[in-house]
Amino acid sequence: MEMLHVGATGTAAVGACCLVPEVRRSWRELLLTALMAVAMLDQLTGIIGIPVVFWAALTVGAVLALSARRSIRHEPGHVRAMHALLGVGAILMAALMVVGGASGHDAAVAHQHGASLVAIVLVLAVASVAHVTGSLVLATRHSSGLPRRVHEASMALSMLMMVASAVVMVWE
C-alpha cells in the first residue's frame, strides 16, 4: 500500500513540474497541482507535519478560491471543462487523502457510527475512475503539447494509485 502512495506522490509531482513551462497561462493549475503534491508528500513523510484533514480543507479551499476568481466567459467549452475537472479532481484527491489517512481503529469507529468506510471508498473509486476517464478524453482531444498531456496522464495515474491504495487499506 505504501508503494502505491509513493507512486501517487511521485506522479503528482511530475504533473506539477509539467506545468512550470506554462506558468503564466496555467498558474492556477500549477498552484493547485503543487498543493496536492506537497500535501501527499507530507502525508507520506510527515516532514511538514500538518494533519491530513487540514491539507484536505486547504485543498478544497484553494479550489473554491481559485474558481471564484476565474472569469470563464471567453474561454472555449473544453477549457472550461478542463478547469472544472481539475477542481473536481482536487476535491477527490483531498477525500482520498483523508480516507487513506484513516487507520484500522478509525475505520472501526467510523463503521460503528454508521458511516461505512468501504462504501465511501467505493463511491470515491467510481467517481475517480469517471473523473480520470473524462480528463483523459479531454486531454487527448484538446491538449496541446507534450507537457500538458504528460501532466494530465500523470495526474490521472496519481489518482488511480490513490484509489488503489484506499481500496487496499479498506480490505486489509
Short mmCIF file of N, CA, C and O in Angstrom, two decimals, residues 52-151:
data_model
loop_
_atom_site.label_atom_id
_atom_site.label_comp_id
_atom_site.label_asym_id
_atom_site.label_seq_id
_atom_site.Cartn_x
_atom_site.Cartn_y
_atom_site.Cartn_z
N VAL A 52 -3.72 15.48 7.90
CA VAL A 52 -4.30 15.29 6.57
C VAL A 52 -5.64 16.02 6.43
O VAL A 52 -5.96 16.52 5.34
N VAL A 53 -6.39 16.14 7.47
CA VAL A 53 -7.69 16.83 7.40
C VAL A 53 -7.48 18.31 7.06
O VAL A 53 -8.24 18.89 6.28
N PHE A 54 -6.42 18.90 7.60
CA PHE A 54 -6.14 20.30 7.29
C PHE A 54 -5.65 20.47 5.85
O PHE A 54 -5.99 21.45 5.18
N TRP A 55 -4.85 19.51 5.37
CA TRP A 55 -4.44 19.54 3.97
C TRP A 55 -5.68 19.45 3.06
O TRP A 55 -5.77 20.15 2.06
N ALA A 56 -6.59 18.57 3.42
CA ALA A 56 -7.81 18.42 2.62
C ALA A 56 -8.62 19.71 2.62
O ALA A 56 -9.10 20.15 1.57
N ALA A 57 -8.77 20.32 3.78
CA ALA A 57 -9.51 21.58 3.87
C ALA A 57 -8.82 22.69 3.08
O ALA A 57 -9.47 23.48 2.38
N LEU A 58 -7.49 22.72 3.14
CA LEU A 58 -6.73 23.72 2.38
C LEU A 58 -6.91 23.50 0.88
O LEU A 58 -7.08 24.45 0.11
N THR A 59 -6.90 22.25 0.45
CA THR A 59 -7.08 21.93 -0.97
C THR A 59 -8.47 22.35 -1.45
O THR A 59 -8.60 22.99 -2.50
N VAL A 60 -9.49 21.99 -0.69
CA VAL A 60 -10.86 22.37 -1.09
C VAL A 60 -11.01 23.89 -1.06
O VAL A 60 -11.61 24.48 -1.96
N GLY A 61 -10.44 24.53 -0.05
CA GLY A 61 -10.48 25.99 0.00
C GLY A 61 -9.78 26.64 -1.20
O GLY A 61 -10.27 27.63 -1.75
N ALA A 62 -8.66 26.06 -1.59
CA ALA A 62 -7.94 26.57 -2.76
C ALA A 62 -8.77 26.40 -4.03
O ALA A 62 -8.81 27.30 -4.88
N VAL A 63 -9.43 25.26 -4.16
CA VAL A 63 -10.31 25.04 -5.33
C VAL A 63 -11.38 26.12 -5.37
O VAL A 63 -11.62 26.73 -6.42
N LEU A 64 -12.02 26.36 -4.25
CA LEU A 64 -13.09 27.36 -4.20
C LEU A 64 -12.56 28.76 -4.49
O LEU A 64 -13.15 29.52 -5.26
N ALA A 65 -11.43 29.12 -3.88
CA ALA A 65 -10.87 30.46 -4.07
C ALA A 65 -10.41 30.67 -5.51
O ALA A 65 -10.68 31.73 -6.10
N LEU A 66 -9.74 29.67 -6.07
CA LEU A 66 -9.24 29.82 -7.43
C LEU A 66 -10.36 29.81 -8.47
O LEU A 66 -10.26 30.49 -9.49
N SER A 67 -11.41 29.07 -8.21
CA SER A 67 -12.52 29.06 -9.17
C SER A 67 -13.39 30.30 -9.03
O SER A 67 -14.00 30.75 -10.01
N ALA A 68 -13.45 30.89 -7.85
CA ALA A 68 -14.26 32.08 -7.65
C ALA A 68 -13.68 33.29 -8.39
O ALA A 68 -14.41 34.16 -8.84
N ARG A 69 -12.38 33.34 -8.53
CA ARG A 69 -11.71 34.46 -9.17
C ARG A 69 -11.60 34.30 -10.68
O ARG A 69 -11.12 35.17 -11.36
N ARG A 70 -12.05 33.20 -11.20
CA ARG A 70 -11.84 32.87 -12.60
C ARG A 70 -12.96 33.47 -13.47
O ARG A 70 -14.13 33.26 -13.21
N SER A 71 -12.58 34.15 -14.52
CA SER A 71 -13.55 34.64 -15.49
C SER A 71 -13.54 33.67 -16.67
O SER A 71 -12.54 33.52 -17.35
N ILE A 72 -14.65 32.99 -16.88
CA ILE A 72 -14.68 31.94 -17.90
C ILE A 72 -15.53 32.28 -19.12
O ILE A 72 -15.68 31.47 -20.00
N ARG A 73 -16.03 33.47 -19.19
CA ARG A 73 -16.93 33.81 -20.29
C ARG A 73 -16.29 33.67 -21.66
O ARG A 73 -16.96 33.31 -22.62
N HIS A 74 -15.00 33.96 -21.75
CA HIS A 74 -14.36 33.99 -23.07
C HIS A 74 -13.54 32.74 -23.36
O HIS A 74 -12.82 32.71 -24.35
N GLU A 75 -13.66 31.74 -22.54
CA GLU A 75 -12.90 30.51 -22.77
C GLU A 75 -13.74 29.50 -23.54
O GLU A 75 -14.95 29.41 -23.35
N PRO A 76 -13.09 28.71 -24.40
CA PRO A 76 -13.82 27.65 -25.11
C PRO A 76 -14.37 26.61 -24.11
O PRO A 76 -13.87 26.48 -23.00
N GLY A 77 -15.38 25.89 -24.56
CA GLY A 77 -16.03 24.90 -23.69
C GLY A 77 -15.09 23.85 -23.15
O GLY A 77 -15.18 23.49 -21.98
N HIS A 78 -14.15 23.36 -23.96
CA HIS A 78 -13.24 22.33 -23.47
C HIS A 78 -12.29 22.88 -22.41
O HIS A 78 -11.90 22.16 -21.50
N VAL A 79 -11.94 24.16 -22.48
CA VAL A 79 -11.08 24.77 -21.46
C VAL A 79 -11.85 24.88 -20.15
O VAL A 79 -11.32 24.57 -19.08
N ARG A 80 -13.09 25.30 -20.23
CA ARG A 80 -13.92 25.37 -19.02
C ARG A 80 -14.08 23.98 -18.40
O ARG A 80 -14.01 23.81 -17.19
N ALA A 81 -14.27 22.97 -19.26
CA ALA A 81 -14.41 21.60 -18.77
C ALA A 81 -13.13 21.13 -18.09
O ALA A 81 -13.18 20.48 -17.03
N MET A 82 -11.98 21.44 -18.65
CA MET A 82 -10.71 21.04 -18.04
C MET A 82 -10.53 21.71 -16.68
O MET A 82 -10.06 21.07 -15.73
N HIS A 83 -10.90 22.98 -16.56
CA HIS A 83 -10.78 23.66 -15.27
C HIS A 83 -11.74 23.06 -14.25
O HIS A 83 -11.38 22.89 -13.08
N ALA A 84 -12.92 22.73 -14.69
CA ALA A 84 -13.89 22.10 -13.79
C ALA A 84 -13.38 20.72 -13.34
O ALA A 84 -13.47 20.38 -12.16
N LEU A 85 -12.83 19.96 -14.27
CA LEU A 85 -12.29 18.65 -13.92
C LEU A 85 -11.10 18.76 -12.97
O LEU A 85 -10.92 17.91 -12.10
N LEU A 86 -10.29 19.80 -13.12
CA LEU A 86 -9.18 20.00 -12.19
C LEU A 86 -9.71 20.21 -10.77
O LEU A 86 -9.21 19.63 -9.81
N GLY A 87 -10.74 21.02 -10.64
CA GLY A 87 -11.32 21.26 -9.32
C GLY A 87 -11.93 20.01 -8.73
O GLY A 87 -11.72 19.69 -7.55
N VAL A 88 -12.67 19.27 -9.54
CA VAL A 88 -13.27 18.02 -9.06
C VAL A 88 -12.17 17.03 -8.68
O VAL A 88 -12.24 16.36 -7.64
N GLY A 89 -11.12 16.97 -9.49
CA GLY A 89 -10.00 16.07 -9.19
C GLY A 89 -9.32 16.43 -7.88
O GLY A 89 -8.96 15.55 -7.09
N ALA A 90 -9.14 17.72 -7.63
CA ALA A 90 -8.52 18.14 -6.37
C ALA A 90 -9.38 17.76 -5.18
O ALA A 90 -8.87 17.32 -4.14
N ILE A 91 -10.68 17.91 -5.31
CA ILE A 91 -11.58 17.55 -4.21
C ILE A 91 -11.57 16.04 -4.00
O ILE A 91 -11.55 15.56 -2.86
N LEU A 92 -11.56 15.27 -5.09
CA LEU A 92 -11.47 13.81 -4.96
C LEU A 92 -10.16 13.39 -4.31
O LEU A 92 -10.13 12.51 -3.44
N MET A 93 -9.06 14.03 -4.70
CA MET A 93 -7.76 13.70 -4.10
C MET A 93 -7.76 14.04 -2.61
O MET A 93 -7.22 13.30 -1.80
N ALA A 94 -8.38 15.15 -2.24
CA ALA A 94 -8.46 15.52 -0.83
C ALA A 94 -9.24 14.46 -0.05
O ALA A 94 -8.83 14.04 1.04
N ALA A 95 -10.35 14.00 -0.61
CA ALA A 95 -11.14 12.96 0.04
C ALA A 95 -10.35 11.66 0.15
O ALA A 95 -10.38 10.97 1.17
N LEU A 96 -9.62 11.32 -0.91
CA LEU A 96 -8.82 10.10 -0.89
C LEU A 96 -7.69 10.20 0.14
O LEU A 96 -7.35 9.20 0.78
N MET A 97 -7.11 11.38 0.30
CA MET A 97 -6.08 11.54 1.32
C MET A 97 -6.66 11.34 2.71
O MET A 97 -6.03 10.72 3.56
N VAL A 98 -7.85 11.88 2.95
CA VAL A 98 -8.48 11.72 4.26
C VAL A 98 -8.78 10.26 4.52
O VAL A 98 -8.50 9.72 5.59
N VAL A 99 -9.35 9.57 3.53
CA VAL A 99 -9.65 8.15 3.68
C VAL A 99 -8.37 7.35 3.87
O VAL A 99 -8.29 6.46 4.71
N GLY A 100 -7.33 7.70 3.09
CA GLY A 100 -6.05 7.00 3.21
C GLY A 100 -5.38 7.24 4.54
O GLY A 100 -4.57 6.43 4.99
N GLY A 101 -5.71 8.34 5.19
CA GLY A 101 -5.12 8.64 6.50
C GLY A 101 -5.82 7.92 7.63
O GLY A 101 -5.36 7.97 8.78
N ALA A 102 -6.92 7.23 7.34
CA ALA A 102 -7.65 6.51 8.39
C ALA A 102 -6.90 5.23 8.74
O ALA A 102 -6.42 4.52 7.88
N SER A 103 -6.79 4.97 10.01
CA SER A 103 -6.17 3.72 10.46
C SER A 103 -7.26 2.67 10.65
O SER A 103 -8.44 2.96 10.52
N GLY A 104 -6.86 1.47 10.97
CA GLY A 104 -7.84 0.41 11.22
C GLY A 104 -8.79 0.78 12.34
O GLY A 104 -9.98 0.51 12.28
N HIS A 105 -8.29 1.43 13.40
CA HIS A 105 -9.14 1.86 14.51
C HIS A 105 -10.16 2.88 14.03
O HIS A 105 -11.33 2.81 14.38
N ASP A 106 -9.70 3.86 13.21
CA ASP A 106 -10.62 4.87 12.69
C ASP A 106 -11.71 4.24 11.85
O ASP A 106 -12.86 4.66 11.88
N ALA A 107 -11.32 3.22 11.07
CA ALA A 107 -12.31 2.53 10.24
C ALA A 107 -13.34 1.82 11.10
O ALA A 107 -14.53 1.85 10.80
N ALA A 108 -12.90 1.19 12.18
CA ALA A 108 -13.83 0.51 13.08
C ALA A 108 -14.77 1.51 13.75
O ALA A 108 -15.97 1.27 13.86
N VAL A 109 -14.22 2.65 14.18
CA VAL A 109 -15.05 3.68 14.81
C VAL A 109 -16.06 4.23 13.80
O VAL A 109 -17.23 4.41 14.10
N ALA A 110 -15.60 4.49 12.58
CA ALA A 110 -16.50 5.01 11.55
C ALA A 110 -17.62 4.02 11.27
O ALA A 110 -18.78 4.39 11.10
N HIS A 111 -17.30 2.74 11.23
CA HIS A 111 -18.31 1.73 10.97
C HIS A 111 -19.33 1.67 12.11
O HIS A 111 -20.52 1.51 11.86
N GLN A 112 -18.88 1.81 13.34
CA GLN A 112 -19.79 1.77 14.48
C GLN A 112 -20.77 2.94 14.45
O GLN A 112 -21.86 2.86 14.97
N HIS A 113 -20.37 4.05 13.86
CA HIS A 113 -21.22 5.22 13.83
C HIS A 113 -22.04 5.32 12.55
O HIS A 113 -22.59 6.37 12.24
N GLY A 114 -22.11 4.24 11.81
CA GLY A 114 -22.99 4.18 10.66
C GLY A 114 -22.38 4.62 9.35
O GLY A 114 -23.02 4.56 8.32
N ALA A 115 -21.14 5.10 9.35
CA ALA A 115 -20.50 5.51 8.10
C ALA A 115 -19.56 4.40 7.67
O ALA A 115 -18.52 4.20 8.25
N SER A 116 -19.95 3.65 6.70
CA SER A 116 -19.14 2.53 6.24
C SER A 116 -18.00 3.04 5.38
O SER A 116 -18.21 3.62 4.31
N LEU A 117 -16.78 2.81 5.85
CA LEU A 117 -15.60 3.24 5.10
C LEU A 117 -15.52 2.53 3.75
O LEU A 117 -15.08 3.11 2.77
N VAL A 118 -15.99 1.29 3.70
CA VAL A 118 -15.98 0.55 2.44
C VAL A 118 -16.87 1.25 1.41
O VAL A 118 -16.47 1.43 0.26
N ALA A 119 -18.04 1.66 1.83
CA ALA A 119 -18.96 2.35 0.91
C ALA A 119 -18.36 3.68 0.45
O ALA A 119 -18.46 4.03 -0.74
N ILE A 120 -17.72 4.40 1.35
CA ILE A 120 -17.10 5.67 1.00
C ILE A 120 -16.00 5.45 -0.03
O ILE A 120 -15.91 6.17 -1.03
N VAL A 121 -15.17 4.44 0.19
CA VAL A 121 -14.08 4.14 -0.74
C VAL A 121 -14.64 3.72 -2.10
O VAL A 121 -14.12 4.14 -3.14
N LEU A 122 -15.69 2.94 -2.10
CA LEU A 122 -16.28 2.53 -3.38
C LEU A 122 -16.84 3.72 -4.16
O LEU A 122 -16.67 3.81 -5.38
N VAL A 123 -17.51 4.62 -3.47
CA VAL A 123 -18.03 5.82 -4.12
C VAL A 123 -16.89 6.67 -4.67
O VAL A 123 -16.93 7.14 -5.81
N LEU A 124 -15.83 6.84 -3.87
CA LEU A 124 -14.67 7.60 -4.33
C LEU A 124 -14.00 6.92 -5.52
O LEU A 124 -13.52 7.59 -6.44
N ALA A 125 -13.96 5.59 -5.48
CA ALA A 125 -13.33 4.85 -6.59
C ALA A 125 -14.11 5.05 -7.88
O ALA A 125 -13.51 5.34 -8.93
N VAL A 126 -15.41 4.93 -7.82
CA VAL A 126 -16.24 5.13 -9.02
C VAL A 126 -16.11 6.57 -9.53
O VAL A 126 -15.93 6.81 -10.73
N ALA A 127 -16.20 7.52 -8.62
CA ALA A 127 -16.07 8.93 -9.01
C ALA A 127 -14.69 9.22 -9.60
O ALA A 127 -14.57 9.95 -10.59
N SER A 128 -13.66 8.62 -9.02
CA SER A 128 -12.30 8.85 -9.52
C SER A 128 -12.09 8.25 -10.90
O SER A 128 -11.46 8.88 -11.77
N VAL A 129 -12.60 7.06 -11.13
CA VAL A 129 -12.47 6.43 -12.45
C VAL A 129 -13.22 7.26 -13.49
O VAL A 129 -12.72 7.49 -14.60
N ALA A 130 -14.40 7.76 -13.14
CA ALA A 130 -15.15 8.62 -14.06
C ALA A 130 -14.38 9.91 -14.33
O ALA A 130 -14.29 10.37 -15.48
N HIS A 131 -13.80 10.49 -13.29
CA HIS A 131 -13.02 11.71 -13.44
C HIS A 131 -11.80 11.48 -14.34
O HIS A 131 -11.51 12.27 -15.23
N VAL A 132 -11.07 10.41 -14.08
CA VAL A 132 -9.88 10.09 -14.87
C VAL A 132 -10.27 9.88 -16.34
O VAL A 132 -9.60 10.38 -17.25
N THR A 133 -11.34 9.17 -16.57
CA THR A 133 -11.79 8.92 -17.94
C THR A 133 -12.12 10.24 -18.65
O THR A 133 -11.67 10.48 -19.77
N GLY A 134 -12.88 11.08 -18.00
CA GLY A 134 -13.21 12.38 -18.59
C GLY A 134 -11.99 13.24 -18.84
O GLY A 134 -11.87 13.88 -19.90
N SER A 135 -11.08 13.26 -17.90
CA SER A 135 -9.86 14.07 -18.05
C SER A 135 -9.02 13.58 -19.21
O SER A 135 -8.51 14.38 -20.01
N LEU A 136 -8.85 12.27 -19.30
CA LEU A 136 -8.02 11.73 -20.38
C LEU A 136 -8.66 11.93 -21.76
O LEU A 136 -7.97 12.19 -22.73
N VAL A 137 -9.97 11.81 -21.82
CA VAL A 137 -10.66 12.05 -23.10
C VAL A 137 -10.46 13.50 -23.53
O VAL A 137 -10.10 13.78 -24.68
N LEU A 138 -10.68 14.43 -22.61
CA LEU A 138 -10.48 15.85 -22.95
C LEU A 138 -9.02 16.14 -23.29
O LEU A 138 -8.73 16.89 -24.22
N ALA A 139 -8.11 15.54 -22.54
CA ALA A 139 -6.68 15.80 -22.78
C ALA A 139 -6.24 15.30 -24.15
O ALA A 139 -5.48 15.97 -24.85
N THR A 140 -6.71 14.13 -24.53
CA THR A 140 -6.28 13.60 -25.83
C THR A 140 -6.92 14.36 -26.98
O THR A 140 -6.33 14.46 -28.05
N ARG A 141 -8.07 14.92 -26.77
CA ARG A 141 -8.74 15.66 -27.84
C ARG A 141 -8.29 17.11 -27.93
O ARG A 141 -8.27 17.68 -29.02
N HIS A 142 -7.98 17.73 -26.79
CA HIS A 142 -7.79 19.18 -26.80
C HIS A 142 -6.46 19.68 -26.23
O HIS A 142 -6.19 20.87 -26.34
N SER A 143 -5.69 18.85 -25.59
CA SER A 143 -4.44 19.35 -25.01
C SER A 143 -3.40 19.53 -26.09
O SER A 143 -3.24 18.70 -26.98
N SER A 144 -2.70 20.64 -25.97
CA SER A 144 -1.65 20.91 -26.95
C SER A 144 -0.29 20.76 -26.27
O SER A 144 -0.09 21.25 -25.17
N GLY A 145 0.57 20.05 -26.89
CA GLY A 145 1.92 19.92 -26.38
C GLY A 145 2.10 18.74 -25.44
O GLY A 145 1.18 18.33 -24.73
N LEU A 146 3.30 18.22 -25.47
CA LEU A 146 3.63 17.07 -24.65
C LEU A 146 3.56 17.36 -23.15
O LEU A 146 3.02 16.54 -22.40
N PRO A 147 4.07 18.50 -22.66
CA PRO A 147 3.99 18.73 -21.21
C PRO A 147 2.56 18.69 -20.66
O PRO A 147 2.31 18.13 -19.61
N ARG A 148 1.63 19.25 -21.40
CA ARG A 148 0.23 19.27 -20.96
C ARG A 148 -0.34 17.85 -20.92
O ARG A 148 -1.02 17.47 -19.98
N ARG A 149 -0.02 17.06 -21.92
CA ARG A 149 -0.52 15.68 -21.95
C ARG A 149 0.12 14.83 -20.86
O ARG A 149 -0.55 14.00 -20.24
N VAL A 150 1.41 15.04 -20.61
CA VAL A 150 2.08 14.32 -19.52
C VAL A 150 1.47 14.74 -18.19
O VAL A 150 1.26 13.90 -17.30
N HIS A 151 1.17 16.02 -18.04
CA HIS A 151 0.52 16.49 -16.81
C HIS A 151 -0.81 15.75 -16.59
O HIS A 151 -1.05 15.22 -15.50
#
